Amino acid sequence: MREGSAARGGSAARAAGTSGVPAAPQARPAAPGDADAPRGGRPPRRAAPPPRRTEPAGQAAPPHRAAPPRPAAAPPPPAAPPAPAAAPAREDAPPGAPFLAWLRTPRPQAAPGVWAFGHRPRPAEEPVRVPARQLLGGALIALLSCWLLWSLLWNSFLGGLWMWPLFNFTADSWRSGMTFVVLSYGYYALTAAVLLFFFGRLGRWPEVWRRWGAPLVRRLWDDGGEPPPPAPAPREDPAEWPRLRAAGAHDAADRLAADARAGLMNDVDHARIERAWQAATARPGLLAAFTDTVLRHGAAACPHPSGARDLAVRTAPHDLVARQVRIGTAADDRRNPYAHRGTGCALDPGLLGTSLLAVGPPGSGKTDRLVRPVLESLCLQALAGRAAVVAVGATGAGLAPDDAFDVVVRIGRPDSEYDLDLYGGTDDPDEAAGVLAEGLVGDLVGARPEADGRRAATALAQLLGPYRAAHGRFPAVPELRELLDGAPGALGALRAALTAGGHEALLRELDARERQAGRPGDVAPLLADRIALLDRPAFAGFFDTAHPGRTFSLRTLEHPLRVRVDLPERGHAEASRMLARLVLAQFTECAASRADRSLFACLVLDDATSAVTAESVRGLQRLRSAHAGALLTLRTLDDVPEALRGPLLGSVGCRMALSGVTTWDGARFAEVWGKEWVETRDVTDRQVVAHDPFSRGMHALRRLISGRAVTAQSVTVRTVERERWSASELAHAVPPGHAVLSVTSVGGAAAPPVLVDLHG
């Protein structure tokens, strides 16, 4: 059944692509009320979609059910990304100069987690750095010595020996007239150059220039209007779209390059059209349609189904070429590797694909400095047709504005436009029962004898299968509660409907449920108590299976959707935790079962308290191979059962400990980050004993002046194994607004834990 739904969704996307606007596979969903759309197989439509675009004469518009409404011709161009700091925009610069400067900025290969935009690699080891006082003192002494020696030579205080080469290696005819004057001054200049070179090397003048002179000149140059760098060659200039030209689409490349120069293109447009071009090259039949669309609409071609080309507000630096978002700067701290000090720290799908766990107390910056920038980046990538994101948080958490999402599910709010599918959009009763059981009692597995995940899934399947066969849908919350309570009227009505429909084989499921209901330790009463948390007046009208037109399900992860689910944490804390656990279970199941994994799917769960279970930990491990990931935040690891704390840290590839964690949490992070070999220097002072009278007198004088005895130092160098970050350092040595972050890419490349300034 799932395969059929995916196939029909792909057909809709292909219909949209061949109608003149090619896009990434399955990038154009149909409306939720379409009669031919399987429930949960396509994403819901915005409440007030823009009017349809008028098609050219002679070209029929695609059917309404095959493609969603498209935006009107070319929305207004959004603001371009900020220009690089090294090349500020001038008043006389063309409109597209900031975007072109951003696009042409080099992005060298860097270690995982390093901000690649304009990155300047540093040596792996810290070079020997002369102290500033010693360096400046040596340079000044060398300069004075050079000037003194030159003065002595110039004034012949050292005799005429230094002029001996001039008189002995030149012809006699050169020593008269203007020739001798020119030759003499040339010899003087050569001598001065030799002296400057010798004393410059002796006084380390090049190091003085690199440390203080060059930065000062660069700063003065930037303040005075640095001219823009020359454009690279057309074959190497990304603003000229060389890949399109290499494939023969010169007209489309010219149109896009002209829009970029005119300031009509931004970074989202560039990433979105690059994505559409990749989809078109994968299917040669779409190349002509892609070229035609670009020629007609330029930078506004191949739009997102919402019609949006940017977010209204950006709170963090983004680089959609490298698909990175900058979350801070590596601190210039001795505990950080030298190659990382002062570099920007960034996250991208290649890292989030291994999932990220952030632990820190309230106020440490989890939401403001991590969740919001990452969510913002994923929303931008969704607009570019490269990602699908689901954000889950408490009502009022302020993860992002409403206009940054295509779907906002406000559970418990009567003004909510969308509802949440309690069964994850599946038609399989066994799969629906397994996911629902995880959401209802996953946190109680092992804590209560009757709370067993397999028994809970079996009990639910014994009811969901017959009910769906009899009514063509799964039961709503009140109906499921009655069935779990074993109400005679509900079970009798279901039995009668099965008999009338000729489903005698499913009657055995009801018989088995009734037999188990009378045994001690039956899980159905516990399930009924948990489902009763959703059978409240505040949730009336939600989780309604009879009217699926407004229901959102996570089966739509094959589309570039931006979804936010608001949980009613105030007054319904237990229900909120249960729903968060349910969404996490549905996400891990749906992301792994996608037929099309070209989009990166990510779940952002702000506050995963009670959402982490043994099954969800196993689900997180499956996301890496499914081109998906999750970002989870916790106040403390104590919110996770003790038996799962180690497996949770081991199942994610990216780990962040924010300032204020306890030593107990720090010990877990220190254990997972392991140890490293470091070189230690032990310095021992021993008092020097003088035997002759002169030395004793000098020692006494030195003790009188300095107040300390004369000592000699002995240095012992050893290589020992130490923790990268100890529990005490994580608990007490991480400044406010900082965090220790380690990342691992999907390909297996890892970076050591780095102290990050989240305000940098």
PDB file of N, CA, C and O in Angstrom, residues 522-544:
ATOM      1  N   ASP A 522      -3.066  -7.432  31.764  1.00  0.00           N
ATOM      2  CA  ASP A 522      -3.403  -7.026  30.401  1.00  0.00           C
ATOM      3  C   ASP A 522      -2.984  -5.575  30.182  1.00  0.00           C
ATOM      4  O   ASP A 522      -3.150  -4.713  31.061  1.00  0.00           O
ATOM      5  N   VAL A 523      -2.435  -5.274  29.011  1.00  0.00           N
ATOM      6  CA  VAL A 523      -1.921  -3.941  28.727  1.00  0.00           C
ATOM      7  C   VAL A 523      -3.013  -2.984  28.274  1.00  0.00           C
ATOM      8  O   VAL A 523      -2.798  -1.771  28.236  1.00  0.00           O
ATOM      9  N   ALA A 524      -4.196  -3.490  27.918  1.00  0.00           N
ATOM     10  CA  ALA A 524      -5.245  -2.615  27.388  1.00  0.00           C
ATOM     11  C   ALA A 524      -5.677  -1.535  28.372  1.00  0.00           C
ATOM     12  O   ALA A 524      -5.873  -0.381  27.965  1.00  0.00           O
ATOM     13  N   PRO A 525      -5.859  -1.819  29.670  1.00  0.00           N
ATOM     14  CA  PRO A 525      -6.223  -0.714  30.583  1.00  0.00           C
ATOM     15  C   PRO A 525      -5.177   0.397  30.622  1.00  0.00           C
ATOM     16  O   PRO A 525      -5.534   1.580  30.709  1.00  0.00           O
ATOM     17  N   LEU A 526      -3.906   0.025  30.560  1.00  0.00           N
ATOM     18  CA  LEU A 526      -2.861   1.056  30.542  1.00  0.00           C
ATOM     19  C   LEU A 526      -2.945   1.884  29.269  1.00  0.00           C
ATOM     20  O   LEU A 526      -2.807   3.118  29.302  1.00  0.00           O
ATOM     21  N   LEU A 527      -3.183   1.222  28.131  1.00  0.00           N
ATOM     22  CA  LEU A 527      -3.344   1.958  26.872  1.00  0.00           C
ATOM     23  C   LEU A 527      -4.565   2.869  26.930  1.00  0.00           C
ATOM     24  O   LEU A 527      -4.534   3.993  26.417  1.00  0.00           O
ATOM     25  N   ALA A 528      -5.629   2.380  27.536  1.00  0.00           N
ATOM     26  CA  ALA A 528      -6.836   3.212  27.650  1.00  0.00           C
ATOM     27  C   ALA A 528      -6.578   4.435  28.520  1.00  0.00           C
ATOM     28  O   ALA A 528      -7.068   5.538  28.222  1.00  0.00           O
ATOM     29  N   ASP A 529      -5.821   4.254  29.606  1.00  0.00           N
ATOM     30  CA  ASP A 529      -5.498   5.404  30.454  1.00  0.00           C
ATOM     31  C   ASP A 529      -4.656   6.428  29.705  1.00  0.00           C
ATOM     32  O   ASP A 529      -4.840   7.642  29.873  1.00  0.00           O
ATOM     33  N   ARG A 530      -3.735   5.952  28.885  1.00  0.00           N
ATOM     34  CA  ARG A 530      -2.892   6.889  28.140  1.00  0.00           C
ATOM     35  C   ARG A 530      -3.676   7.582  27.027  1.00  0.00           C
ATOM     36  O   ARG A 530      -3.518   8.785  26.808  1.00  0.00           O
ATOM     37  N   ILE A 531      -4.519   6.836  26.310  1.00  0.00           N
ATOM     38  CA  ILE A 531      -5.275   7.467  25.229  1.00  0.00           C
ATOM     39  C   ILE A 531      -6.326   8.418  25.797  1.00  0.00           C
ATOM     40  O   ILE A 531      -6.769   9.357  25.114  1.00  0.00           O
ATOM     41  N   ALA A 532      -6.690   8.213  27.083  1.00  0.00           N
ATOM     42  CA  ALA A 532      -7.642   9.130  27.712  1.00  0.00           C
ATOM     43  C   ALA A 532      -7.060  10.524  27.878  1.00  0.00           C
ATOM     44  O   ALA A 532      -7.807  11.504  27.988  1.00  0.00           O
ATOM     45  N   LEU A 533      -5.725  10.631  27.901  1.00  0.00           N
ATOM     46  CA  LEU A 533      -5.110  11.955  27.978  1.00  0.00           C
ATOM     47  C   LEU A 533      -5.421  12.799  26.750  1.00  0.00           C
ATOM     48  O   LEU A 533      -5.370  14.035  26.816  1.00  0.00           O
ATOM     49  N   LEU A 534      -5.726  12.153  25.621  1.00  0.00           N
ATOM     50  CA  LEU A 534      -6.091  12.869  24.396  1.00  0.00           C
ATOM     51  C   LEU A 534      -7.597  12.988  24.217  1.00  0.00           C
ATOM     52  O   LEU A 534      -8.046  13.684  23.299  1.00  0.00           O
ATOM     53  N   ASP A 535      -8.355  12.290  25.043  1.00  0.00           N
ATOM     54  CA  ASP A 535      -9.814  12.353  24.970  1.00  0.00           C
ATOM     55  C   ASP A 535     -10.310  13.398  25.961  1.00  0.00           C
ATOM     56  O   ASP A 535     -11.041  13.115  26.909  1.00  0.00           O
ATOM     57  N   ARG A 536      -9.873  14.632  25.741  1.00  0.00           N
ATOM     58  CA  ARG A 536     -10.202  15.749  26.609  1.00  0.00           C
ATOM     59  C   ARG A 536     -10.920  16.827  25.795  1.00  0.00           C
ATOM     60  O   ARG A 536     -10.765  16.903  24.567  1.00  0.00           O
ATOM     61  N   PRO A 537     -11.714  17.672  26.473  1.00  0.00           N
ATOM     62  CA  PRO A 537     -12.413  18.731  25.717  1.00  0.00           C
ATOM     63  C   PRO A 537     -11.469  19.642  24.942  1.00  0.00           C
ATOM     64  O   PRO A 537     -11.830  20.156  23.873  1.00  0.00           O
ATOM     65  N   ALA A 538     -10.235  19.843  25.460  1.00  0.00           N
ATOM     66  CA  ALA A 538      -9.300  20.720  24.749  1.00  0.00           C
ATOM     67  C   ALA A 538      -8.900  20.151  23.397  1.00  0.00           C
ATOM     68  O   ALA A 538      -8.525  20.905  22.491  1.00  0.00           O
ATOM     69  N   PHE A 539      -8.990  18.828  23.247  1.00  0.00           N
ATOM     70  CA  PHE A 539      -8.583  18.195  21.996  1.00  0.00           C
ATOM     71  C   PHE A 539      -9.775  17.777  21.154  1.00  0.00           C
ATOM     72  O   PHE A 539      -9.623  16.965  20.229  1.00  0.00           O
ATOM     73  N   ALA A 540     -10.961  18.268  21.475  1.00  0.00           N
ATOM     74  CA  ALA A 540     -12.135  17.942  20.679  1.00  0.00           C
ATOM     75  C   ALA A 540     -11.947  18.468  19.252  1.00  0.00           C
ATOM     76  O   ALA A 540     -11.579  19.617  19.040  1.00  0.00           O
ATOM     77  N   GLY A 541     -12.205  17.626  18.307  1.00  0.00           N
ATOM     78  CA  GLY A 541     -12.002  17.987  16.901  1.00  0.00           C
ATOM     79  C   GLY A 541     -10.641  17.624  16.372  1.00  0.00           C
ATOM     80  O   GLY A 541     -10.402  17.745  15.170  1.00  0.00           O
ATOM     81  N   PHE A 542      -9.721  17.188  17.222  1.00  0.00           N
ATOM     82  CA  PHE A 542      -8.396  16.775  16.780  1.00  0.00           C
ATOM     83  C   PHE A 542      -8.338  15.253  16.665  1.00  0.00           C
ATOM     84  O   PHE A 542      -9.158  14.532  17.246  1.00  0.00           O
ATOM     85  N   PHE A 543      -7.350  14.799  15.907  1.00  0.00           N
ATOM     86  CA  PHE A 543      -7.123  13.373  15.670  1.00  0.00           C
ATOM     87  C   PHE A 543      -8.376  12.718  15.095  1.00  0.00           C
ATOM     88  O   PHE A 543      -8.711  11.571  15.407  1.00  0.00           O
ATOM     89  N   ASP A 544      -9.082  13.471  14.252  1.00  0.00           N
ATOM     90  CA  ASP A 544     -10.333  13.008  13.658  1.00  0.00           C
ATOM     91  C   ASP A 544     -10.014  12.236  12.386  1.00  0.00           C
ATOM     92  O   ASP A 544      -9.441  12.797  11.436  1.00  0.00           O
TER      93      ASP A 544
END
